CSV table of C-alpha atoms and ligand atoms in Angstrom, one decimal:
chain,number,residue,atom,x,y,z
A,253,MET,CA,-67.5,0.9,26.6
A,254,ASN,CA,-64.3,2.9,26.9
A,255,GLY,CA,-61.4,1.3,28.5
A,256,SER,CA,-59.1,3.3,30.6
A,257,PRO,CA,-56.3,5.1,28.7
A,258,ARG,CA,-53.3,2.8,28.0
A,259,LYS,CA,-50.4,3.6,30.4
A,260,LYS,CA,-47.1,4.5,28.8
A,261,GLN,CA,-45.3,1.1,28.9
A,262,ARG,CA,-41.8,2.4,29.1
A,263,THR,CA,-39.7,5.3,28.9
A,264,GLU,CA,-38.6,6.0,25.3
A,265,PRO,CA,-34.7,5.7,25.2
A,266,GLN,CA,-32.7,8.8,24.0
A,267,GLU,CA,-32.0,8.7,20.3
A,268,SER,CA,-29.0,6.1,20.3
A,269,ASN,CA,-25.6,7.1,19.3
A,270,VAL,CA,-24.1,3.7,18.2
A,271,THR,CA,-21.4,3.7,15.4
A,272,VAL,CA,-20.0,0.5,13.9
A,273,ILE,CA,-16.7,0.3,12.1
A,274,LEU,CA,-16.3,-2.6,9.8
A,275,GLY,CA,-13.6,-4.0,7.4
A,276,ALA,CA,-15.2,-3.9,3.9
A,277,GLN,CA,-12.6,-6.2,2.1
A,278,TRP,CA,-10.2,-9.1,3.6
A,279,GLY,CA,-9.1,-7.2,6.7
A,280,ASP,CA,-6.2,-4.8,7.5
A,281,GLU,CA,-8.0,-1.9,5.9
A,282,GLY,CA,-7.1,0.4,8.7
A,283,LYS,CA,-9.9,-0.1,11.2
A,284,GLY,CA,-7.6,0.5,14.2
A,285,LYS,CA,-6.8,4.1,12.8
A,286,VAL,CA,-10.5,5.0,12.2
A,287,VAL,CA,-11.5,3.7,15.6
A,288,ASP,CA,-8.7,5.9,17.1
A,289,LEU,CA,-9.9,9.0,15.2
A,290,LEU,CA,-13.7,8.4,16.3
A,291,ALA,CA,-12.8,7.3,19.9
A,292,GLN,CA,-11.5,10.7,20.6
A,293,THR,CA,-15.1,12.0,21.3
A,294,ALA,CA,-16.6,8.5,22.3
A,295,ASP,CA,-17.7,7.2,25.7
A,296,VAL,CA,-17.4,3.5,24.9
A,297,VAL,CA,-15.5,1.3,22.4
A,298,SER,CA,-16.4,-2.3,22.1
A,299,ARG,CA,-15.3,-5.4,20.3
A,300,CYS,CA,-18.0,-7.8,19.2
A,301,GLN,CA,-16.3,-10.7,17.5
A,302,GLY,CA,-13.0,-12.5,16.6
A,303,GLY,CA,-10.1,-12.8,18.9
A,304,ASN,CA,-6.5,-12.1,18.7
A,305,ASN,CA,-6.4,-13.1,15.1
A,306,ALA,CA,-7.2,-9.4,14.6
A,307,GLY,CA,-4.2,-6.8,14.5
A,308,HIS,CA,-5.1,-3.3,14.7
A,309,THR,CA,-2.4,-0.6,14.3
A,310,ILE,CA,-2.6,3.0,15.8
A,311,VAL,CA,0.2,5.6,15.5
A,312,VAL,CA,0.1,8.5,17.9
A,313,ASP,CA,2.9,10.9,18.0
A,314,GLY,CA,5.3,8.4,16.2
A,315,VAL,CA,4.6,5.6,18.7
A,316,GLU,CA,2.9,2.6,17.1
A,317,TYR,CA,0.5,0.5,19.2
A,318,ASP,CA,-0.8,-2.8,17.9
A,319,PHE,CA,-4.1,-4.1,19.5
A,320,HIS,CA,-5.4,-7.8,19.1
A,321,LEU,CA,-7.8,-8.4,21.8
A,322,LEU,CA,-8.2,-4.9,23.5
A,323,PRO,CA,-10.5,-2.5,21.9
A,324,SER,CA,-8.2,0.1,20.2
A,325,GLY,CA,-10.2,2.9,21.9
A,326,ILE,CA,-8.5,2.0,25.1
A,327,ILE,CA,-5.8,4.3,24.2
A,328,GLN,CA,-8.1,7.3,24.9
A,329,PRO,CA,-7.7,7.8,28.7
A,330,ASN,CA,-11.3,8.4,29.4
A,331,VAL,CA,-12.9,5.7,27.1
A,332,LYS,CA,-14.5,2.6,28.5
A,333,SER,CA,-13.4,-0.6,26.5
A,334,VAL,CA,-15.8,-3.4,26.3
A,335,ILE,CA,-14.9,-6.9,25.1
A,336,GLY,CA,-18.3,-8.4,24.2
A,337,ASN,CA,-19.8,-11.9,24.4
A,338,GLY,CA,-19.1,-12.5,20.8
A,339,VAL,CA,-15.4,-12.3,21.3
A,340,VAL,CA,-13.0,-15.4,22.0
A,341,ILE,CA,-10.5,-14.6,24.6
A,342,HIS,CA,-7.1,-16.0,25.3
A,343,LEU,CA,-6.3,-14.7,28.7
A,344,PRO,CA,-2.6,-15.2,28.7
A,345,GLN,CA,-2.3,-13.3,25.4
A,346,LEU,CA,-4.6,-10.6,26.7
A,347,PHE,CA,-2.4,-10.0,29.7
A,348,ASP,CA,0.6,-9.9,27.6
A,349,GLU,CA,-1.1,-7.2,25.4
A,350,ILE,CA,-2.0,-5.2,28.4
A,351,GLU,CA,1.5,-5.3,29.9
A,352,LYS,CA,3.1,-4.3,26.4
A,353,ASN,CA,0.8,-1.5,26.0
A,354,GLU,CA,1.1,-0.2,29.4
A,355,LYS,CA,4.9,0.1,28.8
A,356,LYS,CA,4.1,2.2,25.8
A,357,GLY,CA,1.8,4.6,27.9
A,358,MET,CA,-1.7,3.1,28.1
A,359,LYS,CA,-3.1,4.3,31.3
A,360,ASN,CA,-5.6,3.3,34.0
A,361,TRP,CA,-6.9,0.5,31.9
A,362,GLU,CA,-8.2,-1.4,35.2
A,363,GLU,CA,-10.8,1.1,35.7
A,364,ARG,CA,-11.9,1.0,32.0
A,365,LEU,CA,-11.7,-2.6,30.6
A,366,ILE,CA,-14.9,-4.6,30.8
A,367,ILE,CA,-15.2,-8.0,29.8
A,368,SER,CA,-18.3,-10.0,29.1
A,369,ASP,CA,-19.2,-13.0,31.3
A,370,ARG,CA,-20.6,-14.7,28.3
A,371,ALA,CA,-17.4,-14.5,26.2
A,372,HIS,CA,-15.8,-17.8,25.3
A,373,LEU,CA,-12.3,-18.7,26.4
A,374,VAL,CA,-9.5,-19.7,24.1
A,375,PHE,CA,-7.1,-22.3,25.7
A,376,ASP,CA,-3.6,-23.2,24.5
A,377,PHE,CA,-5.0,-26.6,23.3
A,378,HIS,CA,-7.4,-24.7,21.1
A,379,GLN,CA,-4.3,-23.0,19.5
A,380,ALA,CA,-2.5,-26.3,19.2
A,381,VAL,CA,-5.5,-28.0,17.5
A,382,ASP,CA,-5.6,-24.9,15.2
A,383,GLY,CA,-2.0,-25.8,14.1
A,384,LEU,CA,-2.7,-29.4,13.8
A,385,GLN,CA,-5.7,-28.8,11.7
A,386,GLU,CA,-3.7,-26.5,9.4
A,387,GLN,CA,-1.0,-29.3,9.2
A,388,GLU,CA,-3.5,-31.9,8.2
A,389,ASN,CA,-5.1,-29.5,5.7
A,390,ASN,CA,-1.7,-28.5,4.2
A,391,ARG,CA,-0.9,-32.2,3.8
A,392,LYS,CA,-3.9,-32.4,1.5
A,393,GLY,CA,-3.0,-29.1,-0.2
A,394,GLN,CA,-6.0,-27.5,1.5
A,395,GLY,CA,-4.5,-25.2,4.2
A,396,LEU,CA,-6.5,-22.1,5.1
A,397,GLY,CA,-3.6,-20.1,6.3
A,398,THR,CA,-5.2,-19.3,9.7
A,399,THR,CA,-3.4,-17.2,12.2
A,400,LYS,CA,-3.2,-20.3,14.6
A,401,LYS,CA,-4.7,-18.3,17.4
A,402,GLY,CA,-7.2,-21.1,18.2
A,403,ILE,CA,-10.1,-19.1,16.7
A,404,GLY,CA,-11.8,-21.8,14.7
A,405,PRO,CA,-11.4,-24.5,17.3
A,406,THR,CA,-12.9,-22.3,20.0
A,407,TYR,CA,-15.8,-21.1,18.1
A,408,SER,CA,-16.3,-24.8,17.3
A,409,SER,CA,-16.5,-25.7,21.0
A,410,LYS,CA,-19.0,-22.8,21.4
A,411,ALA,CA,-21.1,-24.3,18.5
A,412,THR,CA,-21.0,-27.8,19.9
A,413,ARG,CA,-22.0,-26.4,23.3
A,414,ASN,CA,-19.1,-27.6,25.5
A,415,GLY,CA,-17.1,-24.4,25.3
A,416,ILE,CA,-16.2,-22.7,28.5
A,417,ARG,CA,-17.0,-19.0,29.1
A,418,VAL,CA,-15.6,-16.3,31.3
A,419,GLY,CA,-18.6,-16.8,33.7
A,420,ASP,CA,-17.6,-20.4,34.2
A,421,LEU,CA,-14.1,-19.4,35.4
A,422,LEU,CA,-15.7,-17.2,37.9
A,423,GLY,CA,-18.2,-19.6,39.3
A,424,ASP,CA,-17.4,-22.8,41.2
A,425,PHE,CA,-13.9,-23.8,40.3
A,426,LYS,CA,-14.8,-27.5,40.7
A,427,ILE,CA,-17.2,-27.3,37.9
A,428,PHE,CA,-14.8,-25.3,35.8
A,429,LYS,CA,-12.3,-28.2,36.5
A,430,GLU,CA,-14.9,-30.8,35.3
A,431,LYS,CA,-15.8,-28.9,32.1
A,432,PHE,CA,-12.2,-28.3,31.4
A,433,THR,CA,-11.2,-31.9,31.8
A,434,ALA,CA,-14.2,-32.9,29.5
A,435,LEU,CA,-13.2,-30.4,26.9
A,436,VAL,CA,-9.6,-31.5,26.8
A,437,GLY,CA,-10.8,-35.2,26.6
A,438,MET,CA,-13.0,-34.5,23.7
A,439,GLN,CA,-10.1,-32.6,21.9
A,440,GLN,CA,-7.8,-35.5,22.4
A,441,ARG,CA,-10.3,-38.1,21.1
A,442,MET,CA,-10.2,-36.0,17.9
A,443,PHE,CA,-6.4,-35.3,18.0
A,444,PRO,CA,-4.6,-38.2,19.8
A,445,SER,CA,-1.3,-36.4,19.6
A,446,LEU,CA,-2.5,-33.3,21.6
A,447,GLU,CA,-0.6,-33.2,24.9
A,448,VAL,CA,-2.2,-31.2,27.8
A,449,ASP,CA,-1.0,-30.8,31.3
A,450,ILE,CA,-4.4,-30.5,32.9
A,451,ASP,CA,-3.1,-29.8,36.4
A,452,GLU,CA,-0.8,-27.0,35.3
A,453,GLU,CA,-3.5,-25.3,33.2
A,454,LEU,CA,-5.9,-25.5,36.2
A,455,THR,CA,-3.5,-23.9,38.4
A,456,ARG,CA,-2.8,-21.1,35.8
A,457,TYR,CA,-6.4,-20.5,35.3
A,458,GLU,CA,-7.3,-20.3,39.0
A,459,LYS,CA,-4.9,-17.3,39.1
A,460,PHE,CA,-6.5,-15.8,36.0
A,461,ALA,CA,-9.8,-16.1,37.7
A,462,ALA,CA,-8.8,-13.8,40.4
A,463,LYS,CA,-7.0,-11.4,38.1
A,464,ILE,CA,-10.1,-10.9,35.7
A,465,LYS,CA,-12.8,-11.0,38.4
A,466,PRO,CA,-13.0,-7.1,38.8
A,467,LEU,CA,-13.3,-6.6,35.0
A,468,VAL,CA,-16.2,-9.0,34.2
A,469,TYR,CA,-19.8,-7.7,33.9
A,470,ASP,CA,-23.1,-8.4,32.4
A,471,THR,CA,-22.1,-6.2,29.3
A,472,VAL,CA,-25.7,-6.4,27.8
A,473,SER,CA,-27.0,-4.3,30.7
A,474,LEU,CA,-24.0,-2.2,30.7
A,475,LEU,CA,-24.2,-1.2,27.0
A,476,ASP,CA,-28.0,-0.9,27.2
A,477,LYS,CA,-27.6,1.7,29.9
A,478,ALA,CA,-24.9,3.5,28.1
A,479,ILE,CA,-27.1,3.7,24.9
A,480,ARG,CA,-30.1,4.9,26.9
A,481,ASP,CA,-27.9,7.5,28.7
A,482,GLY,CA,-27.1,8.8,25.3
A,483,LYS,CA,-23.4,7.9,25.4
A,484,LYS,CA,-21.5,7.7,22.2
A,485,VAL,CA,-20.7,4.0,21.4
A,486,LEU,CA,-18.3,2.7,19.0
A,487,VAL,CA,-18.1,-0.9,17.8
A,488,GLU,CA,-14.9,-1.9,16.5
A,489,GLY,CA,-15.3,-4.8,14.0
A,490,ALA,CA,-12.5,-7.3,13.7
A,491,ASN,CA,-11.5,-9.2,10.4
A,492,ALA,CA,-13.7,-8.1,7.5
A,493,ALA,CA,-16.7,-8.7,5.2
A,494,MET,CA,-14.9,-11.3,2.9
A,495,LEU,CA,-13.7,-13.3,5.9
A,496,ASP,CA,-17.2,-13.5,7.4
A,497,ILE,CA,-18.2,-17.2,8.0
A,498,ASP,CA,-21.4,-17.0,6.2
A,499,PHE,CA,-20.7,-14.2,3.5
A,500,GLY,CA,-17.0,-14.4,3.0
A,501,THR,CA,-15.0,-16.6,0.7
A,502,TYR,CA,-15.8,-19.9,2.6
A,503,PRO,CA,-13.9,-22.0,3.6
A,504,TYR,CA,-11.1,-19.4,3.5
A,505,VAL,CA,-12.7,-17.3,6.1
A,506,THR,CA,-12.5,-16.7,9.9
A,507,SER,CA,-15.0,-18.4,12.2
A,508,SER,CA,-17.2,-15.5,13.2
A,509,ASN,CA,-19.7,-13.1,11.5
A,510,CYS,CA,-17.6,-9.9,10.8
A,511,THR,CA,-20.5,-8.2,9.0
A,512,VAL,CA,-23.0,-6.1,10.8
A,513,GLY,CA,-25.1,-8.9,12.2
A,514,GLY,CA,-22.1,-9.8,14.4
A,515,VAL,CA,-22.4,-6.5,16.2
A,516,CYS,CA,-26.1,-7.5,17.4
A,517,THR,CA,-25.2,-11.1,18.3
A,518,GLY,CA,-21.7,-10.2,19.6
A,519,LEU,CA,-22.8,-7.4,22.0
A,520,GLY,CA,-26.5,-7.8,22.5
A,521,ILE,CA,-27.2,-4.4,20.8
A,522,ALA,CA,-30.7,-4.4,19.0
A,523,PRO,CA,-30.4,-3.6,15.3
A,524,MET,CA,-32.5,-0.4,15.3
A,525,LYS,CA,-30.0,1.1,17.9
A,526,ILE,CA,-27.2,1.1,15.2
A,527,LYS,CA,-27.1,4.6,13.7
A,528,LYS,CA,-23.9,4.6,11.4
A,529,VAL,CA,-22.0,1.8,9.8
A,530,ILE,CA,-18.7,3.1,8.6
A,531,GLY,CA,-16.8,0.8,6.1
A,532,VAL,CA,-13.1,0.9,6.0
A,533,VAL,CA,-11.8,0.4,2.5
A,534,LYS,CA,-8.1,0.2,1.6
A,535,ALA,CA,-7.5,2.2,-1.7
A,536,TYR,CA,-6.2,-1.1,-3.1
A,537,THR,CA,-6.9,-4.7,-1.9
A,538,THR,CA,-4.9,-7.0,0.3
A,539,ARG,CA,-5.4,-10.5,1.7
A,540,VAL,CA,-3.2,-12.5,4.1
A,541,GLY,CA,-3.9,-16.2,4.1
A,542,ASP,CA,-5.2,-18.5,1.4
A,543,GLY,CA,-8.3,-18.3,-0.7
A,544,PRO,CA,-9.4,-16.7,-3.9
A,545,PHE,CA,-8.5,-13.0,-4.8
A,546,PRO,CA,-9.7,-11.9,-8.1
A,547,THR,CA,-7.8,-8.6,-8.4
A,548,GLU,CA,-4.5,-10.0,-7.0
A,549,GLN,CA,-1.4,-8.8,-8.9
A,550,ILE,CA,1.4,-11.2,-8.7
A,551,ASN,CA,3.7,-8.8,-10.6
A,552,GLU,CA,5.6,-5.6,-10.2
A,553,ILE,CA,2.3,-3.6,-9.3
A,554,GLY,CA,1.5,-6.0,-6.5
A,555,ASP,CA,5.2,-5.9,-5.3
A,556,LEU,CA,5.0,-2.0,-5.2
A,557,MET,CA,1.8,-2.1,-3.2
A,558,GLN,CA,3.3,-4.6,-0.8
A,559,GLU,CA,6.5,-2.7,-0.4
A,560,ARG,CA,5.2,0.9,-0.3
A,561,GLY,CA,2.2,-0.1,2.0
A,562,ALA,CA,4.5,-2.2,4.2
A,563,GLU,CA,2.0,-5.0,3.8
A,564,PHE,CA,3.0,-7.5,6.4
A,565,GLY,CA,0.4,-8.9,9.0
A,566,VAL,CA,0.4,-7.2,12.3
A,567,THR,CA,-0.5,-10.7,14.0
A,568,THR,CA,1.5,-13.2,12.0
A,569,LYS,CA,4.0,-11.0,10.1
A,570,ARG,CA,3.2,-12.7,7.0
A,571,ARG,CA,3.6,-11.0,3.6
A,572,ARG,CA,0.1,-9.7,2.5
A,573,ARG,CA,-1.1,-10.5,-1.1
A,574,CYS,CA,-1.9,-7.3,-2.9
A,575,GLY,CA,-4.1,-6.2,-5.9
A,576,TRP,CA,-6.3,-3.5,-7.4
A,577,LEU,CA,-9.3,-2.0,-5.6
A,578,ASP,CA,-12.5,-4.3,-6.3
A,579,VAL,CA,-15.6,-2.1,-6.5
A,580,PHE,CA,-17.6,-5.3,-7.4
A,581,LEU,CA,-16.7,-6.7,-4.1
A,582,LEU,CA,-17.4,-3.4,-2.2
A,583,GLN,CA,-21.0,-3.5,-3.9
A,584,TYR,CA,-21.5,-7.0,-2.5
A,585,THR,CA,-20.5,-6.2,1.1
A,586,ASN,CA,-22.4,-2.8,1.1
A,587,LYS,CA,-25.6,-5.1,0.5
A,588,ILE,CA,-24.8,-7.1,3.6
A,589,ASN,CA,-23.5,-4.2,5.8
A,590,GLY,CA,-25.4,-1.0,4.5
A,591,TYR,CA,-22.5,1.4,5.0
A,592,THR,CA,-23.6,4.9,5.8
A,593,ALA,CA,-20.1,6.2,5.0
A,594,PHE,CA,-16.7,4.9,3.9
A,595,CYS,CA,-13.2,5.7,5.0
A,596,VAL,CA,-10.8,5.2,2.3
A,597,THR,CA,-7.3,4.4,3.7
A,598,LYS,CA,-3.7,4.3,2.3
A,599,LEU,CA,-4.4,6.5,-0.8
A,600,ASP,CA,-0.8,7.5,-0.4
A,601,ILE,CA,0.6,4.2,-1.3
A,602,LEU,CA,-0.8,4.6,-4.9
A,603,ASP,CA,0.9,8.2,-5.2
A,604,THR,CA,3.6,6.8,-7.6
A,605,LEU,CA,1.6,4.8,-10.1
A,606,LYS,CA,1.1,5.9,-13.8
A,607,GLU,CA,-2.3,4.5,-13.8
A,608,VAL,CA,-4.8,3.0,-11.4
A,609,LYS,CA,-7.4,0.2,-12.0
A,610,ILE,CA,-10.7,-0.5,-10.5
A,611,ALA,CA,-12.5,-3.9,-10.9
A,612,VAL,CA,-16.0,-3.1,-11.7
A,613,GLY,CA,-17.4,-6.4,-12.8
A,614,TYR,CA,-16.8,-10.3,-12.8
A,615,LYS,CA,-17.2,-12.9,-15.6
A,616,LEU,CA,-17.5,-16.5,-15.0
A,617,ASN,CA,-17.0,-18.9,-17.9
A,618,GLY,CA,-16.9,-15.9,-20.2
A,619,LYS,CA,-20.3,-14.6,-19.0
A,620,LYS,CA,-20.9,-11.4,-17.0
A,621,ILE,CA,-22.3,-12.2,-13.4
A,622,ASN,CA,-24.3,-10.0,-11.2
A,623,TYR,CA,-23.7,-12.0,-7.8
A,624,MET,CA,-20.8,-12.9,-5.8
A,625,PRO,CA,-20.0,-16.6,-6.4
A,626,SER,CA,-20.5,-18.8,-3.3
A,627,THR,CA,-17.7,-21.2,-4.0
A,628,ALA,CA,-14.1,-20.7,-3.7
A,629,SER,CA,-13.5,-22.7,-7.0
A,630,ASP,CA,-15.9,-20.4,-9.0
A,631,LEU,CA,-14.6,-17.1,-7.4
A,632,SER,CA,-10.9,-18.5,-8.2
A,633,LYS,CA,-12.1,-18.8,-11.9
A,634,VAL,CA,-13.6,-15.3,-12.2
A,635,GLU,CA,-12.2,-12.7,-14.7
A,636,CYS,CA,-12.3,-9.0,-13.7
A,637,GLU,CA,-13.5,-6.2,-15.8
A,638,TYR,CA,-11.3,-3.1,-15.0
A,639,ILE,CA,-11.8,0.5,-15.6
A,640,THR,CA,-8.2,2.3,-16.0
A,641,MET,CA,-7.8,5.7,-14.6
A,642,PRO,CA,-4.8,8.0,-14.9
A,643,GLY,CA,-2.6,8.2,-11.8
A,644,TRP,CA,-1.7,11.3,-10.0
A,645,GLN,CA,2.2,10.8,-9.6
A,646,ALA,CA,2.4,13.3,-6.6
A,647,SER,CA,2.6,12.9,-3.0
A,648,THR,CA,-0.7,13.1,-1.0
A,649,GLU,CA,1.0,12.6,2.2
A,650,ASN,CA,0.7,16.1,3.6
A,651,VAL,CA,-2.7,16.9,2.1
A,652,ARG,CA,-5.4,17.6,4.7
A,653,GLU,CA,-8.2,19.1,2.5
A,654,PHE,CA,-10.0,17.2,-0.4
A,655,LYS,CA,-9.6,20.2,-2.7
A,656,ASP,CA,-6.0,20.2,-2.3
A,657,LEU,CA,-5.5,16.5,-3.5
A,658,PRO,CA,-4.3,16.1,-7.1
A,659,GLU,CA,-7.1,16.1,-9.6
A,660,ASN,CA,-6.6,12.6,-10.7
A,661,ALA,CA,-6.8,11.4,-6.9
A,662,GLN,CA,-9.9,13.3,-6.5
A,663,ASN,CA,-11.2,11.6,-9.6
A,664,TYR,CA,-10.3,8.3,-8.1
A,665,ILE,CA,-12.2,8.9,-5.0
A,666,ASN,CA,-15.3,10.4,-6.8
A,667,LYS,CA,-15.3,7.3,-8.8
A,668,ILE,CA,-15.3,4.9,-6.0
A,669,GLU,CA,-18.1,7.0,-4.4
A,670,GLU,CA,-20.1,7.0,-7.6
A,671,LEU,CA,-19.7,3.2,-8.3
A,672,VAL,CA,-20.5,2.1,-4.8
A,673,GLY,CA,-23.1,4.9,-3.8
A,674,VAL,CA,-21.6,5.4,-0.4
A,675,PRO,CA,-20.3,8.7,0.7
A,676,ILE,CA,-16.6,8.8,1.5
A,677,LYS,CA,-16.1,10.9,4.5
A,678,TRP,CA,-12.5,10.3,5.4
A,679,ILE,CA,-9.3,9.6,3.3
A,680,GLY,CA,-6.2,8.2,4.9
A,681,VAL,CA,-2.9,9.6,3.5
A,682,GLY,CA,-0.4,8.3,6.1
A,683,LYS,CA,0.0,6.1,9.2
A,684,GLY,CA,-0.3,8.8,11.8
A,685,ARG,CA,-3.5,9.9,13.6
A,686,GLU,CA,-3.3,13.4,11.9
A,687,SER,CA,-2.7,12.0,8.2
A,688,ILE,CA,-6.4,12.1,7.4
A,689,ILE,CA,-8.7,14.1,5.2
A,690,LYS,CA,-12.1,14.8,6.6
A,691,ILE,CA,-14.9,15.6,4.1
A,692,ASN,CA,-18.0,17.3,5.4
B,819,GDP,P1,-6.7,-3.0,10.7
B,819,GDP,O1,-6.6,-4.5,10.9
B,819,GDP,O2,-8.0,-2.8,9.8
B,819,GDP,O3,-6.8,-2.2,12.0
B,819,GDP,O4,-5.4,-2.6,9.9
B,819,GDP,P2,-3.8,-3.0,10.3
B,819,GDP,O5,-3.4,-2.2,11.4
B,819,GDP,O6,-3.7,-4.4,10.2
B,819,GDP,O7,-3.2,-2.5,8.9
B,819,GDP,C1,-3.2,-1.2,8.4
B,819,GDP,C2,-1.8,-0.7,8.3
B,819,GDP,O8,-1.9,0.5,7.4
B,819,GDP,C3,-1.3,-0.4,9.6
B,819,GDP,O9,0.1,-0.4,9.5
B,819,GDP,C4,-1.7,1.3,9.7
B,819,GDP,O10,-0.8,1.9,10.5
B,819,GDP,C5,-1.5,1.6,8.2
B,819,GDP,N1,-2.3,2.7,7.7
B,819,GDP,C6,-3.6,3.0,8.2
B,819,GDP,N2,-4.0,4.1,7.4
B,819,GDP,C7,-3.1,4.3,6.6
B,819,GDP,C8,-2.9,5.3,5.5
B,819,GDP,O11,-3.9,6.1,5.2
B,819,GDP,N3,-1.8,5.4,4.9
B,819,GDP,C9,-0.7,4.7,5.2
B,819,GDP,N4,0.4,4.8,4.5
B,819,GDP,N5,-0.6,3.8,6.2
B,819,GDP,C10,-1.9,3.6,6.8
B,820,IMO,P1,-7.9,-7.6,11.2
B,820,IMO,O1,-8.8,-7.3,12.2
B,820,IMO,C1,-6.6,-10.1,8.0
B,820,IMO,C2,-7.6,-14.3,8.0
B,820,IMO,C3,-6.4,-15.3,8.2
B,820,IMO,C4,-6.8,-16.5,7.5
B,820,IMO,C5,-8.3,-16.6,7.8
B,820,IMO,C6,-8.6,-17.4,8.9
B,820,IMO,O2,-6.5,-7.3,11.7
B,820,IMO,O3,-8.3,-7.0,9.9
B,820,IMO,P2,-8.3,-17.4,11.6
B,820,IMO,O4,-7.0,-17.4,12.5
B,820,IMO,O5,-9.3,-16.2,11.9
B,820,IMO,O6,-9.0,-18.7,11.6
B,820,IMO,O7,-7.8,-17.2,10.1
B,820,IMO,O8,-8.7,-15.3,8.2
B,820,IMO,N1,-7.6,-13.3,9.1
B,820,IMO,C7,-7.4,-12.1,8.9
B,820,IMO,N2,-6.7,-11.4,7.9
B,820,IMO,N3,-6.9,-9.4,9.0
B,820,IMO,C8,-7.4,-9.9,10.1
B,820,IMO,O9,-7.9,-9.1,11.1
B,820,IMO,C9,-7.7,-11.3,10.0
B,820,IMO,N4,-8.3,-12.2,11.0
B,820,IMO,C10,-8.3,-13.4,10.3
B,820,IMO,O10,-5.1,-14.7,7.7
B,820,IMO,O11,-6.8,-16.3,6.2
B,821,MG,MG1,-5.0,-6.0,10.9
């Protein structure tokens, strides 16, 4: 017997237009600049994880903006900016950031900033606990060098299921008060020296509730609709692959998934909707905070990179550690993120070097390995195998076409592309929005 023809179950969505921008090393690769470049033609820019441990810089017409919690795309006057459920938000610092950027020229943010009702809140006491934990770890010689922005303690509260979300702040304030008091009590049992003026905090947060109310939405539906309507959606990764809580150099990592999986869980975007994954790669490597760093150069080469690259943290102003480009590491993060293209930044910083090196393999206990060691102790013992290439010793600052780069600079870029197998579509040669080479 023939059944009736199956009804079409749903309307097929338009082909999605979601592009993800991720840090491929230990952070500060120049993600902000790439987001700014792509946001010029985007409809929505969203953050999926991390908090204000991130510091993303954009330079437009000589004015420098730094973003920590706000998606960098907010600088484009027509782009909607979403702070997703996977982000942890310290409201006082979010509003400070808004005020600072408004003074620099950021416009009509109220109409464009959207905050997920599922995002967790970072409280001052989380930041205090971050500091106390670091102090304790430092005493044992095991400091992580966190940004002390309360990121780890807040994600811990989330995982132990007594964290407080944006939606809780907008609901019945009596319930918020109970949750807040219980959470403070729990932290104080763990850290008896922690002082919290509960009444003062509650008064402050009652005011924040009114302030953020117009900005809060169910961002899952909002993004779903944007994607179905064929809008161009950018996702701005924070931190980076080697700081990922699962795949990074644990425990010297941050507390979220900064690899591509964090995009799906931190925004509620289905994996098949992600069309492009752009890895941002600094032409050398930097790391801020503690932990193993196989290609680190504690010598005049590292100092040169640090000085020419002005390698100071945007969030903590700490000096960044510097070293050669590590392609073995990029091959590893490519396995996880599946980059569809690379943007190589800060090529100009290497302009004066006589020769440049690229790490292409690791040896552990004298034996070549084909995996990324999972323990910090093994990773700190690896020896790098390098290839050495002649430098170009010419300025690349004003170059805007690949063919106009010095031949040795072209060779360096081609070598990275060949070794990782990911096409390089952009090359950064300066801080400004215009200082970029686009390759078709
Ligand atoms: P993010 O965290 O990945 O967004 O990167 P940061 O903003 O923390 O650090 C990158 C730094 O390099 C910023 O000061 C940028 O202005 C700067 N920058 C980005 N791309 C380039 C480039 O191609 N050349 C130079 N010289 N500076 C760049
Ligand atoms: P962007 O987005 C560089 C590092 C910290 C520390 C470790 C844990 O600007 O690339 P946390 O405060 O997150 O618990 O610190 O992670 N770290 C970053 N390093 N860039 C970042 O972000 C970072 N976010 C966290 O220095 O070593
Ligand atoms: Mg940064």
